[in-house]
Coordinates of C-alpha atoms in Angstrom, one line a residue:
Chain E
M898 CA -69.8 3.2 -12.0
T899 CA -71.5 4.8 -14.7
E900 CA -72.8 3.3 -17.8
S901 CA -70.2 4.8 -20.1
V902 CA -67.3 3.2 -17.8
Q903 CA -66.3 -0.2 -18.3
R904 CA -64.6 -1.9 -15.2
R905 CA -62.9 -5.0 -15.9
S906 CA -61.9 -7.7 -13.3
G907 CA -58.4 -8.3 -13.8
A908 CA -58.7 -11.8 -12.3
E909 CA -61.4 -13.0 -14.7
G910 CA -60.4 -11.1 -17.6
E911 CA -63.7 -10.6 -18.8
A912 CA -65.3 -7.2 -19.8
L913 CA -68.6 -6.4 -18.5
P914 CA -70.9 -6.0 -21.3
P915 CA -72.3 -2.7 -22.1
S916 CA -75.6 -2.9 -20.1
S917 CA -77.9 -0.9 -22.1
A918 CA -79.3 -1.4 -25.4
P919 CA -78.3 2.0 -26.9
E920 CA -74.8 1.5 -26.0
R921 CA -74.6 -2.1 -27.3
A922 CA -75.8 -0.8 -30.5
A923 CA -73.2 2.1 -30.3
A924 CA -70.5 -0.4 -29.8
E925 CA -71.5 -2.5 -32.7
V926 CA -71.7 0.8 -34.9
A927 CA -68.2 1.6 -33.5
A928 CA -66.7 -1.7 -34.5
L929 CA -68.1 -1.6 -37.9
A930 CA -66.9 2.0 -38.3
S931 CA -63.4 1.2 -37.4
G932 CA -63.3 -1.5 -40.1
R933 CA -62.0 -4.2 -37.7
E934 CA -60.1 -7.0 -39.1
N935 CA -61.3 -10.5 -38.7
S936 CA -60.3 -11.9 -35.4
A937 CA -57.8 -14.4 -36.5
A938 CA -55.8 -11.9 -38.5
A939 CA -56.1 -9.3 -35.6
R940 CA -54.7 -12.2 -33.2
V941 CA -51.8 -12.7 -35.3
R942 CA -51.0 -8.9 -35.5
E943 CA -51.4 -8.6 -31.5
L944 CA -49.1 -11.6 -30.8
A945 CA -46.5 -9.9 -33.4
A946 CA -46.8 -6.6 -31.7
L947 CA -46.5 -8.2 -28.2
Y948 CA -43.4 -10.2 -29.3
R949 CA -41.9 -7.1 -30.7
L950 CA -42.5 -5.2 -27.5
A951 CA -41.0 -7.9 -25.4
E952 CA -37.8 -7.6 -27.3
Q953 CA -37.7 -3.8 -27.4
L954 CA -38.2 -3.7 -23.7
Q955 CA -35.5 -6.3 -23.1
A956 CA -33.0 -4.4 -25.3
A957 CA -33.7 -0.9 -23.9
Q958 CA -30.8 0.8 -22.5
S959 CA -32.5 3.6 -20.8
F960 CA -35.9 4.5 -19.4
E961 CA -36.5 6.7 -22.4
E962 CA -36.0 3.9 -24.8
L963 CA -38.3 1.8 -22.8
Y964 CA -41.0 4.4 -22.9
E965 CA -40.5 4.9 -26.5
A966 CA -40.9 1.4 -27.3
A967 CA -43.9 0.9 -25.2
L968 CA -45.7 3.9 -26.7
D969 CA -44.8 2.6 -30.2
S970 CA -46.5 -0.6 -29.1
I971 CA -49.6 1.0 -27.5
V972 CA -50.3 3.2 -30.4
D973 CA -49.8 0.4 -32.9
A974 CA -51.7 -2.3 -31.1
L975 CA -54.5 -0.2 -29.7
R976 CA -54.8 2.0 -33.0
C977 CA -54.8 5.1 -31.1
Q978 CA -52.8 8.3 -32.1
R979 CA -52.2 9.5 -28.7
A980 CA -50.9 7.6 -25.5
S981 CA -49.2 8.5 -22.2
I982 CA -47.3 6.7 -19.8
L983 CA -47.2 7.8 -15.9
L984 CA -45.4 6.4 -13.0
F985 CA -45.7 6.9 -9.1
D986 CA -43.2 9.3 -8.0
N987 CA -41.4 8.8 -4.5
A988 CA -44.4 10.6 -3.1
G989 CA -46.8 8.2 -4.4
I990 CA -48.3 10.9 -6.9
M991 CA -48.9 9.7 -10.5
R992 CA -46.5 11.6 -12.9
F993 CA -46.2 11.8 -16.7
V994 CA -42.9 10.3 -17.8
A995 CA -43.5 9.9 -21.6
W996 CA -46.4 10.8 -24.1
R997 CA -47.5 11.0 -27.5
G998 CA -49.7 14.0 -28.9
L999 CA -50.5 15.7 -25.6
S1000 CA -50.2 19.2 -24.9
E1001 CA -48.2 20.7 -21.9
G1002 CA -51.5 22.4 -20.7
Y1003 CA -53.3 19.2 -20.6
R1004 CA -50.5 17.4 -18.9
T1005 CA -50.2 20.2 -16.4
A1006 CA -54.1 20.0 -15.7
V1007 CA -54.2 16.2 -15.2
D1008 CA -51.0 15.7 -13.6
G1009 CA -51.3 13.7 -10.5
H1010 CA -54.7 12.4 -11.3
S1011 CA -55.2 8.8 -10.7
P1012 CA -58.1 6.3 -10.1
W1013 CA -55.8 4.4 -8.0
T1014 CA -53.5 4.7 -4.9
P1015 CA -50.2 3.1 -4.9
D1016 CA -51.4 0.7 -2.3
V1017 CA -54.1 -0.9 -4.6
R1018 CA -53.7 -4.7 -5.4
D1019 CA -53.9 -5.9 -8.8
P1020 CA -56.2 -3.2 -10.2
A1021 CA -58.2 -3.8 -13.4
P1022 CA -58.1 -1.6 -16.3
I1023 CA -60.7 1.3 -16.5
C1024 CA -62.2 2.1 -20.0
V1025 CA -64.1 5.2 -20.5
T1026 CA -66.2 5.2 -23.8
D1027 CA -67.0 8.7 -23.8
I1028 CA -65.7 11.1 -21.1
L1029 CA -68.6 13.4 -21.8
T1030 CA -71.1 10.9 -20.6
S1031 CA -69.0 9.6 -17.6
S1032 CA -69.4 10.7 -14.1
E1033 CA -66.1 12.5 -13.8
P1034 CA -66.3 16.0 -12.3
D1035 CA -67.2 18.6 -15.0
A1036 CA -64.0 20.4 -14.8
L1037 CA -62.2 17.3 -15.7
K1038 CA -64.4 16.3 -18.4
A1039 CA -64.1 19.8 -19.8
T1040 CA -60.3 19.8 -19.8
I1041 CA -60.3 16.2 -21.4
A1042 CA -62.7 17.2 -24.0
A1043 CA -60.8 20.4 -24.7
E1044 CA -57.8 18.3 -25.5
G1045 CA -59.8 16.7 -28.2
I1046 CA -60.3 13.4 -26.4
R1047 CA -63.4 11.5 -26.2
G1048 CA -62.7 7.9 -25.5
L1049 CA -59.8 6.9 -23.1
A1050 CA -58.5 4.0 -21.0
F1051 CA -56.4 3.7 -17.8
I1052 CA -54.4 0.5 -18.0
P1053 CA -52.4 -0.3 -14.7
L1054 CA -48.6 -1.0 -14.9
I1055 CA -48.2 -3.9 -12.6
S1056 CA -45.2 -5.7 -11.1
G1057 CA -45.6 -8.6 -8.6
R1058 CA -49.4 -7.6 -8.0
R1059 CA -48.1 -4.1 -7.0
L1060 CA -49.2 -0.9 -9.0
V1061 CA -46.1 1.1 -10.4
G1062 CA -48.0 3.6 -12.9
K1063 CA -50.4 3.5 -15.7
F1064 CA -50.6 3.8 -19.3
M1065 CA -53.4 5.9 -21.1
C1066 CA -54.6 5.6 -24.6
Y1067 CA -56.8 8.4 -26.0
Y1068 CA -59.3 8.4 -28.8
P1069 CA -60.6 11.7 -30.6
A1070 CA -64.1 10.1 -30.7
P1071 CA -66.0 7.9 -28.4
H1072 CA -64.6 4.4 -28.3
V1073 CA -66.0 1.2 -27.1
F1074 CA -63.2 -1.2 -26.0
T1075 CA -63.6 -4.6 -27.2
D1076 CA -62.4 -7.6 -24.7
D1077 CA -59.6 -8.2 -27.1
E1078 CA -58.4 -4.6 -27.0
V1079 CA -58.5 -4.6 -23.2
N1080 CA -56.9 -7.9 -22.9
L1081 CA -54.2 -6.8 -25.1
A1082 CA -53.8 -3.5 -23.3
H1083 CA -53.6 -5.2 -20.0
T1084 CA -51.0 -7.5 -21.2
I1085 CA -49.0 -4.6 -22.6
G1086 CA -49.5 -2.9 -19.1
R1087 CA -48.2 -6.1 -17.5
Q1088 CA -45.1 -6.2 -19.8
L1089 CA -44.3 -2.5 -19.3
G1090 CA -44.8 -2.8 -15.5
L1091 CA -42.3 -5.6 -15.2
A1092 CA -39.9 -3.8 -17.4
V1093 CA -40.0 -0.6 -15.5
A1094 CA -39.6 -2.3 -12.1
R1095 CA -36.6 -4.5 -13.5
R1096 CA -35.3 -1.3 -14.8
K1097 CA -35.5 0.7 -11.5
A1098 CA -34.2 -2.4 -9.5
E1099 CA -31.1 -2.3 -11.8
D1100 CA -30.5 1.3 -11.4
E1101 CA -30.9 1.1 -7.8
L1102 CA -28.5 -1.8 -7.7
R1103 CA -25.9 0.1 -9.9
N1104 CA -26.3 3.1 -7.9
S1105 CA -25.6 1.4 -4.7
E1106 CA -22.8 -0.5 -6.2
E1107 CA -21.3 2.7 -7.5
R1108 CA -21.7 4.3 -3.9
F1109 CA -19.9 1.6 -2.2
R1110 CA -17.3 1.5 -4.8
L1111 CA -16.5 4.9 -4.5
M1112 CA -16.5 4.8 -0.6
A1113 CA -14.0 1.7 -0.8
E1114 CA -12.0 3.5 -3.6
H1115 CA -11.4 6.7 -2.0
A1116 CA -11.5 5.7 2.0
P1117 CA -8.3 7.0 3.6
V1118 CA -7.2 3.4 4.5
M1119 CA -5.8 0.7 2.3
I1120 CA -8.4 -1.8 1.3
W1121 CA -8.0 -5.1 -0.5
V1122 CA -10.0 -8.1 -1.6
S1123 CA -8.4 -11.4 -2.4
D1124 CA -9.6 -14.9 -3.7
A1125 CA -9.7 -18.0 -1.6
Q1126 CA -6.0 -18.5 -2.3
G1127 CA -4.9 -15.1 -1.3
R1128 CA -4.5 -13.8 -4.8
C1129 CA -5.1 -10.2 -5.1
L1130 CA -8.4 -9.4 -6.8
H1131 CA -8.9 -5.7 -6.0
L1132 CA -6.9 -3.0 -4.4
N1133 CA -8.3 0.6 -3.5
R1134 CA -6.6 3.7 -4.7
M1135 CA -4.7 4.3 -1.6
L1136 CA -3.4 0.7 -1.5
R1137 CA -2.5 1.0 -5.2
T1138 CA -0.7 4.2 -4.5
F1139 CA 1.2 2.5 -1.6
W1140 CA 2.4 -0.2 -3.8
G1141 CA 2.5 1.8 -7.0
V1142 CA 0.3 -0.8 -9.0
D1143 CA -1.8 0.4 -11.9
E1144 CA -5.5 -0.6 -11.9
A1145 CA -4.8 -2.8 -14.9
A1146 CA -2.1 -4.7 -13.3
M1147 CA -3.8 -5.2 -10.0
A1148 CA -5.2 -8.7 -10.5
S1149 CA -1.6 -10.1 -11.5
F1150 CA 0.0 -8.2 -8.4
D1151 CA 2.2 -10.3 -6.4
W1152 CA 1.8 -8.6 -3.0
G1153 CA 3.9 -11.3 -1.3
S1154 CA 7.0 -10.3 -3.1
T1155 CA 7.0 -6.8 -1.0
I1156 CA 7.0 -8.4 2.5
H1157 CA 10.2 -8.0 4.2
P1158 CA 12.2 -11.1 4.0
E1159 CA 12.3 -11.4 7.9
D1160 CA 8.7 -11.1 8.0
A1161 CA 7.8 -13.3 5.0
A1162 CA 7.4 -16.4 6.8
N1163 CA 5.3 -15.1 9.6
V1164 CA 3.0 -13.3 7.3
A1165 CA 2.6 -16.3 5.0
S1166 CA 1.9 -18.9 7.8
Q1167 CA -0.8 -16.5 9.5
I1168 CA -2.6 -15.7 6.2
G1169 CA -2.5 -19.2 5.3
E1170 CA -3.9 -20.4 8.6
A1171 CA -6.7 -17.8 8.2
L1172 CA -7.5 -19.0 4.5
A1173 CA -7.5 -22.6 5.5
G1174 CA -9.6 -21.9 8.7
R1175 CA -11.8 -19.2 7.1
R1176 CA -11.3 -16.9 10.0
S1177 CA -10.5 -13.3 10.7
V1178 CA -6.9 -12.6 11.4
T1179 CA -4.8 -9.6 12.4
I1180 CA -1.3 -9.5 11.1
T1181 CA 1.6 -7.1 11.5
G1182 CA 4.4 -6.9 8.9
R1183 CA 6.7 -4.7 7.2
Y1184 CA 6.0 -4.2 3.3
R1185 CA 7.9 -2.4 0.6
D1186 CA 6.2 0.7 -0.7
A1187 CA 6.4 2.2 -4.3
K1188 CA 9.5 4.1 -3.1
G1189 CA 11.2 1.2 -2.0
R1190 CA 10.8 1.8 1.9
Y1191 CA 9.6 -0.5 4.3
R1192 CA 6.4 0.3 6.2
V1193 CA 4.9 -1.5 9.0
L1194 CA 1.2 -2.3 8.0
Q1195 CA -1.3 -3.7 10.4
T1196 CA -3.6 -6.0 8.4
S1197 CA -7.3 -6.9 9.6
A1198 CA -8.6 -9.5 7.4
T1199 CA -11.9 -11.1 7.5
P1200 CA -13.3 -14.1 5.3
R1201 CA -16.1 -13.3 2.7
F1202 CA -18.6 -15.8 1.5
S1203 CA -20.7 -15.9 -1.6
H1204 CA -24.5 -16.2 -1.5
D1205 CA -24.4 -19.9 -1.5
G1206 CA -22.2 -19.7 1.4
D1207 CA -18.9 -20.7 -0.4
F1208 CA -15.7 -19.3 0.9
A1209 CA -14.7 -16.7 -1.6
G1210 CA -11.5 -15.3 -0.1
M1211 CA -10.8 -12.5 2.2
I1212 CA -11.3 -8.8 2.3
G1213 CA -8.9 -6.6 4.4
V1214 CA -7.7 -3.3 5.6
N1215 CA -4.2 -2.2 6.2
V1216 CA -3.2 0.6 8.5
D1217 CA 0.3 2.1 8.4
I1218 CA 1.4 1.9 12.0
T1219 CA 5.3 2.6 11.0
E1220 CA 5.4 5.7 13.3
R1221 CA 3.7 4.0 16.0
A1222 CA 5.8 1.0 15.8
E1223 CA 8.9 3.1 15.8
A1224 CA 7.8 5.1 18.8
E1225 CA 7.0 2.0 20.7
E1226 CA 10.4 0.6 20.0
Q1227 CA 12.0 3.7 20.9
R1228 CA 10.2 3.7 24.1
E1229 CA 10.9 0.3 25.0
L1230 CA 14.7 0.8 24.3
L1231 CA 14.5 3.8 26.5
L1232 CA 12.8 1.9 29.1
S1233 CA 15.3 -1.0 29.0
E1234 CA 18.1 1.6 29.0
L1235 CA 16.7 3.3 32.1
N1236 CA 16.3 -0.1 34.0
H1237 CA 20.0 -1.0 33.0
R1238 CA 21.2 2.4 34.4
V1239 CA 19.2 2.2 37.6
K1240 CA 20.4 -1.3 38.3
N1241 CA 23.9 -0.4 37.5
T1242 CA 23.6 2.6 39.8
L1243 CA 22.5 0.2 42.6
A1244 CA 25.5 -2.1 41.8
V1245 CA 27.5 1.1 42.2
V1246 CA 25.9 2.0 45.5
Q1247 CA 26.7 -1.6 46.8
G1248 CA 30.3 -1.1 45.6
I1249 CA 30.6 2.3 47.4
A1250 CA 29.1 0.7 50.5
R1251 CA 31.6 -2.3 50.3
Q1252 CA 34.7 0.2 49.8
T1253 CA 33.4 2.7 52.7
F1254 CA 32.4 0.0 55.1
K1255 CA 35.3 -2.2 55.2
Q1256 CA 35.1 -5.5 57.5
D1257 CA 36.6 -3.3 60.5
M1258 CA 34.0 -0.9 60.4
I1259 CA 30.8 -3.1 59.8
S1260 CA 29.9 -6.7 60.2
S1261 CA 29.8 -8.8 57.2
V1262 CA 26.3 -9.6 58.2
A1263 CA 25.3 -6.0 58.0
L1264 CA 26.8 -5.7 54.5
A1265 CA 25.2 -8.8 53.2
A1266 CA 21.6 -7.5 54.6
F1267 CA 22.3 -4.5 52.7
E1268 CA 23.1 -6.1 49.6
D1269 CA 20.0 -8.2 49.9
R1270 CA 18.0 -5.0 50.2
L1271 CA 19.5 -3.5 47.0
Q1272 CA 18.9 -7.0 45.2
A1273 CA 15.2 -6.8 46.4
L1274 CA 14.9 -3.3 45.2
G1275 CA 16.7 -4.3 41.7
Q1276 CA 14.0 -7.3 41.4
A1277 CA 11.1 -4.8 41.8
Q1278 CA 12.6 -2.4 39.3
N1279 CA 12.6 -5.3 36.8
L1280 CA 9.0 -6.2 37.4
L1281 CA 8.1 -2.6 36.9
T1282 CA 9.9 -2.2 33.7
Q1283 CA 8.2 -5.1 32.3
S1284 CA 5.0 -3.3 32.6
N1285 CA 6.5 0.0 31.3
W1286 CA 6.7 1.5 34.8
Q1287 CA 3.0 1.6 35.0
S1288 CA 2.3 -1.2 37.6
A1289 CA 3.1 -4.5 38.9
L1290 CA 0.8 -7.4 40.0
L1291 CA 0.9 -8.0 43.3
D1292 CA 1.0 -11.8 43.2
Q1293 CA 3.9 -11.6 40.8
L1294 CA 5.8 -9.3 43.0
A1295 CA 5.4 -11.4 46.1
D1296 CA 6.7 -14.6 44.1
L1297 CA 9.7 -12.6 43.0
V1298 CA 10.6 -11.2 46.3
I1299 CA 10.1 -14.5 48.2
K1300 CA 12.3 -16.4 45.6
T1301 CA 15.1 -13.7 45.7
S1302 CA 15.0 -13.7 49.4
G1303 CA 16.1 -17.3 49.5
V1304 CA 13.0 -18.5 51.1
T1305 CA 11.7 -22.0 50.3
R1306 CA 8.5 -21.3 48.3
E1307 CA 6.7 -24.3 49.6
R1308 CA 6.7 -22.9 53.1
V1309 CA 4.8 -19.8 52.2
S1310 CA 1.1 -19.9 51.0
V1311 CA 0.2 -16.8 48.9
S1312 CA -3.5 -16.0 48.1
G1313 CA -5.2 -12.9 47.1
P1314 CA -7.2 -11.3 44.1
T1315 CA -5.4 -9.9 41.4
I1316 CA -4.2 -6.4 42.3
L1317 CA -2.2 -3.9 40.2
L1318 CA 0.2 -1.6 42.2
P1319 CA 1.4 1.6 41.1
P1320 CA 5.3 2.0 40.9
K1321 CA 5.8 3.6 44.2
E1322 CA 3.6 1.3 46.2
A1323 CA 5.0 -1.6 44.4
L1324 CA 8.5 -0.7 45.5
A1325 CA 7.5 -0.2 49.0
I1326 CA 5.8 -3.4 49.2
A1327 CA 8.7 -5.1 47.7
L1328 CA 11.3 -3.8 50.2
A1329 CA 8.7 -4.6 53.0
L1330 CA 8.3 -8.2 52.0
H1331 CA 12.1 -8.7 51.7
E1332 CA 12.4 -7.5 55.2
L1333 CA 9.6 -9.9 56.4
C1334 CA 11.2 -12.7 54.5
T1335 CA 14.7 -12.2 55.8
N1336 CA 13.3 -11.7 59.4
A1337 CA 11.4 -15.0 59.1
R1338 CA 14.6 -16.9 57.8
K1339 CA 16.8 -15.5 60.6
Y1340 CA 14.6 -15.4 63.8
G1341 CA 11.0 -16.4 62.7
A1342 CA 9.0 -19.2 61.4
L1343 CA 11.5 -20.2 58.5
S1344 CA 14.3 -20.4 61.2
N1345 CA 13.3 -24.0 61.9
P1346 CA 12.3 -26.8 59.6
S1347 CA 8.7 -26.7 60.3
G1348 CA 7.4 -23.1 60.4
R1349 CA 5.1 -21.7 57.7
I1350 CA 4.0 -18.5 56.5
A1351 CA 0.5 -17.3 55.1
L1352 CA 0.5 -14.3 53.0
D1353 CA -3.0 -13.0 51.8
W1354 CA -4.6 -9.9 50.8
T1355 CA -8.1 -8.4 49.9
A1356 CA -9.1 -5.3 48.3
S1357 CA -12.5 -3.4 49.2
E1358 CA -14.7 -2.1 46.4
A1359 CA -14.5 1.3 44.8
P1360 CA -14.9 4.2 45.0
Q1361 CA -11.9 4.2 47.6
P1362 CA -10.6 0.4 47.5
I1363 CA -8.6 -0.5 50.4
L1364 CA -5.9 -3.0 50.4
R1365 CA -5.7 -5.2 53.5
L1366 CA -2.4 -7.5 53.6
A1367 CA -1.6 -9.9 56.2
W1368 CA 1.6 -11.8 56.8
R1369 CA 1.1 -14.6 59.4
E1370 CA 3.9 -16.7 60.8
S1371 CA 3.4 -19.9 62.6
G1372 CA 5.1 -23.0 63.7
G1373 CA 8.4 -21.1 64.2
P1374 CA 10.3 -20.7 67.5
P1375 CA 8.6 -18.7 70.4
V1376 CA 8.6 -15.0 69.6
S1377 CA 9.3 -12.1 71.9
Q1378 CA 9.3 -8.4 71.3
P1379 CA 12.7 -7.5 69.8
E1380 CA 14.9 -5.5 72.2
H1381 CA 16.1 -3.1 69.8
R1382 CA 14.6 -1.7 66.7
G1383 CA 16.6 -2.4 63.5
F1384 CA 16.3 -1.1 60.1
G1385 CA 14.0 -3.8 59.2
T1386 CA 11.5 -2.8 61.7
L1387 CA 11.9 1.0 60.8
L1388 CA 11.3 0.1 57.1
L1389 CA 8.1 -1.7 57.8
R1390 CA 6.6 0.6 60.7
R1391 CA 7.9 4.0 59.2
A1392 CA 8.8 3.8 55.6
L1393 CA 6.2 1.5 54.4
A1394 CA 3.3 3.3 56.2
H1395 CA 4.5 6.6 54.9
D1396 CA 4.9 5.4 51.1
L1397 CA 1.6 3.6 51.2
N1398 CA -0.1 6.5 53.1
G1399 CA -1.6 3.7 55.3
E1400 CA -1.2 1.7 58.4
V1401 CA 1.3 -0.8 59.3
D1402 CA 0.9 -3.0 62.4
L1403 CA 3.6 -5.4 63.5
S1404 CA 2.6 -7.7 66.5
F1405 CA 5.1 -10.2 68.1
E1406 CA 2.5 -12.8 69.0
P1407 CA 4.0 -15.8 70.9
S1408 CA 2.9 -18.2 68.1
G1409 CA 4.5 -16.1 65.2
L1410 CA 4.9 -12.6 63.9
I1411 CA 1.8 -11.1 62.4
C1412 CA 2.4 -8.1 60.1
R1413 CA -0.9 -6.3 58.8
I1414 CA -0.8 -3.6 56.3
E1415 CA -3.9 -1.4 55.3
A1416 CA -3.5 1.3 52.8
P1417 CA -5.6 3.1 50.2
L1418 CA -5.2 1.4 46.7
M1419 CA -4.1 3.8 44.3
K1420 CA -5.2 3.3 40.8
A1421 CA -2.2 2.4 38.6
P1422 CA -1.6 4.5 35.5
G1423 CA -2.9 2.6 32.4
G1424 CA -4.0 -0.1 35.0
F1425 CA -7.2 -2.2 33.8
M1426 CA -8.5 -3.1 37.4
Chain A
M14 CA 38.8 -15.2 36.9
L15 CA 38.5 -12.6 34.4
V16 CA 36.4 -9.6 35.3
V17 CA 35.0 -7.3 32.5
E18 CA 33.3 -4.3 34.0
D19 CA 33.4 -0.5 33.1
E20 CA 32.2 0.7 36.5
A21 CA 35.3 0.9 38.7
L22 CA 33.4 0.7 42.0
I23 CA 31.5 -2.3 40.5
A24 CA 34.8 -3.8 39.3
A25 CA 36.5 -3.3 42.9
M26 CA 33.4 -4.7 44.6
V27 CA 33.5 -7.9 42.3
E28 CA 37.1 -8.3 42.9
D29 CA 36.6 -8.2 46.8
M30 CA 33.9 -10.7 46.6
L31 CA 36.1 -13.0 44.4
A32 CA 38.8 -12.5 46.9
S33 CA 36.4 -13.6 49.8
L34 CA 35.6 -16.6 47.7
G35 CA 39.2 -17.4 47.1
A36 CA 39.5 -16.6 43.4
V37 CA 42.1 -14.3 41.6
T38 CA 40.9 -11.6 39.5
V39 CA 42.3 -11.1 36.2
G40 CA 41.8 -7.5 35.1
P41 CA 39.5 -5.9 35.6
A42 CA 39.1 -4.7 32.1
G43 CA 37.0 -1.7 31.5
T44 CA 37.1 -1.3 27.8
L45 CA 36.4 -3.7 25.0
E46 CA 39.8 -3.8 23.7
K47 CA 41.6 -4.4 26.9
A48 CA 39.1 -7.1 27.7
M49 CA 39.6 -8.8 24.4
A50 CA 43.4 -8.7 24.9
L51 CA 43.2 -10.3 28.4
A52 CA 40.6 -12.9 27.0
A53 CA 42.9 -14.0 24.4
S54 CA 46.0 -14.2 26.4
E55 CA 45.4 -14.9 30.1
E56 CA 45.2 -17.9 32.0
I57 CA 41.5 -17.9 33.1
D58 CA 39.1 -20.4 34.7
A59 CA 36.1 -18.4 33.9
A60 CA 35.0 -14.7 33.1
I61 CA 32.4 -12.4 34.7
V62 CA 31.6 -10.1 31.8
D63 CA 29.5 -6.9 31.9
L64 CA 27.2 -7.0 29.0
N65 CA 27.6 -3.2 28.2
L66 CA 31.0 -1.4 28.0
R67 CA 30.7 2.0 27.5
S68 CA 27.7 1.7 25.2
E69 CA 29.4 -1.4 23.4
R70 CA 28.2 -4.9 23.7
S71 CA 30.8 -7.2 25.0
D72 CA 29.8 -10.2 22.8
P73 CA 33.3 -10.2 21.0
V74 CA 34.9 -10.9 24.4
A75 CA 32.4 -13.8 25.1
E76 CA 33.3 -15.3 21.6
I77 CA 36.9 -15.3 22.2
L78 CA 36.4 -17.0 25.6
R79 CA 34.0 -19.4 24.0
Q80 CA 36.6 -20.3 21.3
R81 CA 39.1 -21.0 24.2
N82 CA 36.4 -23.2 26.1
I83 CA 36.2 -20.8 28.9
P84 CA 32.9 -20.4 30.8
V85 CA 31.3 -16.9 30.7
L86 CA 28.9 -15.4 33.1
F87 CA 27.3 -12.3 31.7
A88 CA 26.4 -9.6 34.3
T89 CA 23.7 -7.1 33.4
G90 CA 21.1 -4.7 34.3
Y91 CA 19.0 -5.5 31.3
G92 CA 17.5 -8.5 32.7
A93 CA 17.6 -12.1 31.3
G94 CA 16.1 -11.2 28.1
A95 CA 19.1 -9.2 26.9
V96 CA 21.0 -12.5 26.0
A97 CA 20.6 -15.4 24.0
D98 CA 18.8 -18.5 25.4
G99 CA 21.3 -20.8 27.1
E100 CA 23.6 -18.1 28.3
R101 CA 24.3 -17.7 32.0
V102 CA 23.4 -14.4 33.4
L103 CA 23.9 -12.5 36.8
E104 CA 21.4 -9.9 37.4
K105 CA 22.8 -6.6 38.8
P106 CA 22.8 -5.8 41.6
Y107 CA 23.9 -9.2 42.9
T108 CA 25.1 -10.4 46.5
M109 CA 28.2 -12.6 47.0
D110 CA 25.8 -15.5 47.6
K111 CA 24.5 -15.3 44.4
L112 CA 27.8 -14.8 42.5
S113 CA 29.1 -17.7 44.6
A114 CA 25.9 -19.8 43.5
A115 CA 26.3 -18.8 40.0
L116 CA 30.0 -19.5 39.8
T117 CA 29.3 -23.0 41.4
T118 CA 26.6 -23.8 38.8
T119 CA 28.9 -22.4 35.8
F120 CA 31.8 -24.7 37.0
K121 CA 29.5 -27.7 37.3
D122 CA 27.8 -27.3 34.0
H123 CA 31.1 -26.8 32.2

């Protein structure tokens, strides 16, 4: 520190006295020369200036107004003709943002010069009585002197102890800064620092709000905000267009009146529950658009809360799924029609068989067996239709076949993991299980009152899962190898093995029939296992 | 027993089955018009009605029968979901045993 530079401690607020006798003398001379008022009058004037500044900073509508008010206050309170305000830019470099009485050449020459870095905490003002006697580099001294400046001060602009910039006041002659002046300058600096920081924060908030408002407004989905009672607060452009609502009429818009009468009760009860429980909800319903057409909207709504945690209402997105819903309906209709046709055809086949093989040609037992098989096929068909002909669950299939084969469910234990079968495999297994059930009922474990059947299966792990299914009869009459091979055996041994691309083993153990099926498990289309 | 069925072979088979069960067939009617006429005029104990007749639903027939307090058994390939709750459904294809059981229940309930 040189003798001509006064550094003040911000915390103590006290000036270091000029340390040399000549300087003290010079200070007194300067004070007299400036014709300083007595201190009481000066204090009143300072307070008035600070009050005015505070008012103007508060009222400023832009950064420009803010700077002008501050410069007014600085030149007035510190009795200098020239002053400037500089702020750190985003790169942390001090830049001129406003000035009075400075040439462009000067501003360019000293731009970026700062005694402080942005990370300094609570720096104190720096006052230079005379630049020519300071320890600054000669080049800088020459630049400043060439601008006609001798005395100058760097006053930090501080917001929350953080340095945001500085203001400068310049004097044409050497200037000894009194305690009062430095205190006053420091106070102005603090006020200005706070005002700049507040203004920046407000701008950022406004920009951010505007950005998000634009995003919501122009997003290619329908977005809405409701209050805690479900009343409309805001609709974005796409939703306003959908309903044909003006921005001005939005708050009084009764969206509920556009719901299709058949969907109104359901939508109202779901949204009511979500509002009461303050939870997210997804609702599908038909709404009348501006052209009077009903469109299917899928609404996903989520509760929103104020800063205090109070429930403020819902915010939601509507997606028009009309085409999707129609396509789905069409597909279901088609599938149901197909199912009906196929089963009707099975019934026709049954009718043909009855007409072709009149009682004299074929036993009624054989005909009944045939009809039973057709029926098992029809049941498997039903199950596949329920899953859009993508897959059938093995346990459901087993239950269904056992039930329709007239077997007492209590005498068959079924166990195994959840397995999805593709359509072809499902049909093959349904027919096979039907044969096993029928056989058991006629000759096997279910032909007496005490026999039992255990049906279980396992599936090995991927990449190539293998299904192992076992049908074990026990407690039935003694079993012997059948003398002739009927259709049932053929179906099991040949057709099943073929359709499943696997192995089927039938062993007529004395204790009961055991049928083992081992086949690669194909992935069901659209299956999730 | 009124039989309403638009597939001739199925109709013949049902007739057969009913004969084996000792029932006399009225009809069979293959169109909605004929079915409604028979439903309104004939002496019938019960009716087996195909839900779809040449792409028309046969509900009007069932309505007439209901008004006459005659039990109806719907035959369909659509599955049980195709008719209102509480209606009796016989899923196609069905066996004689199933038909017999369904008729027994129908008469018992009625």
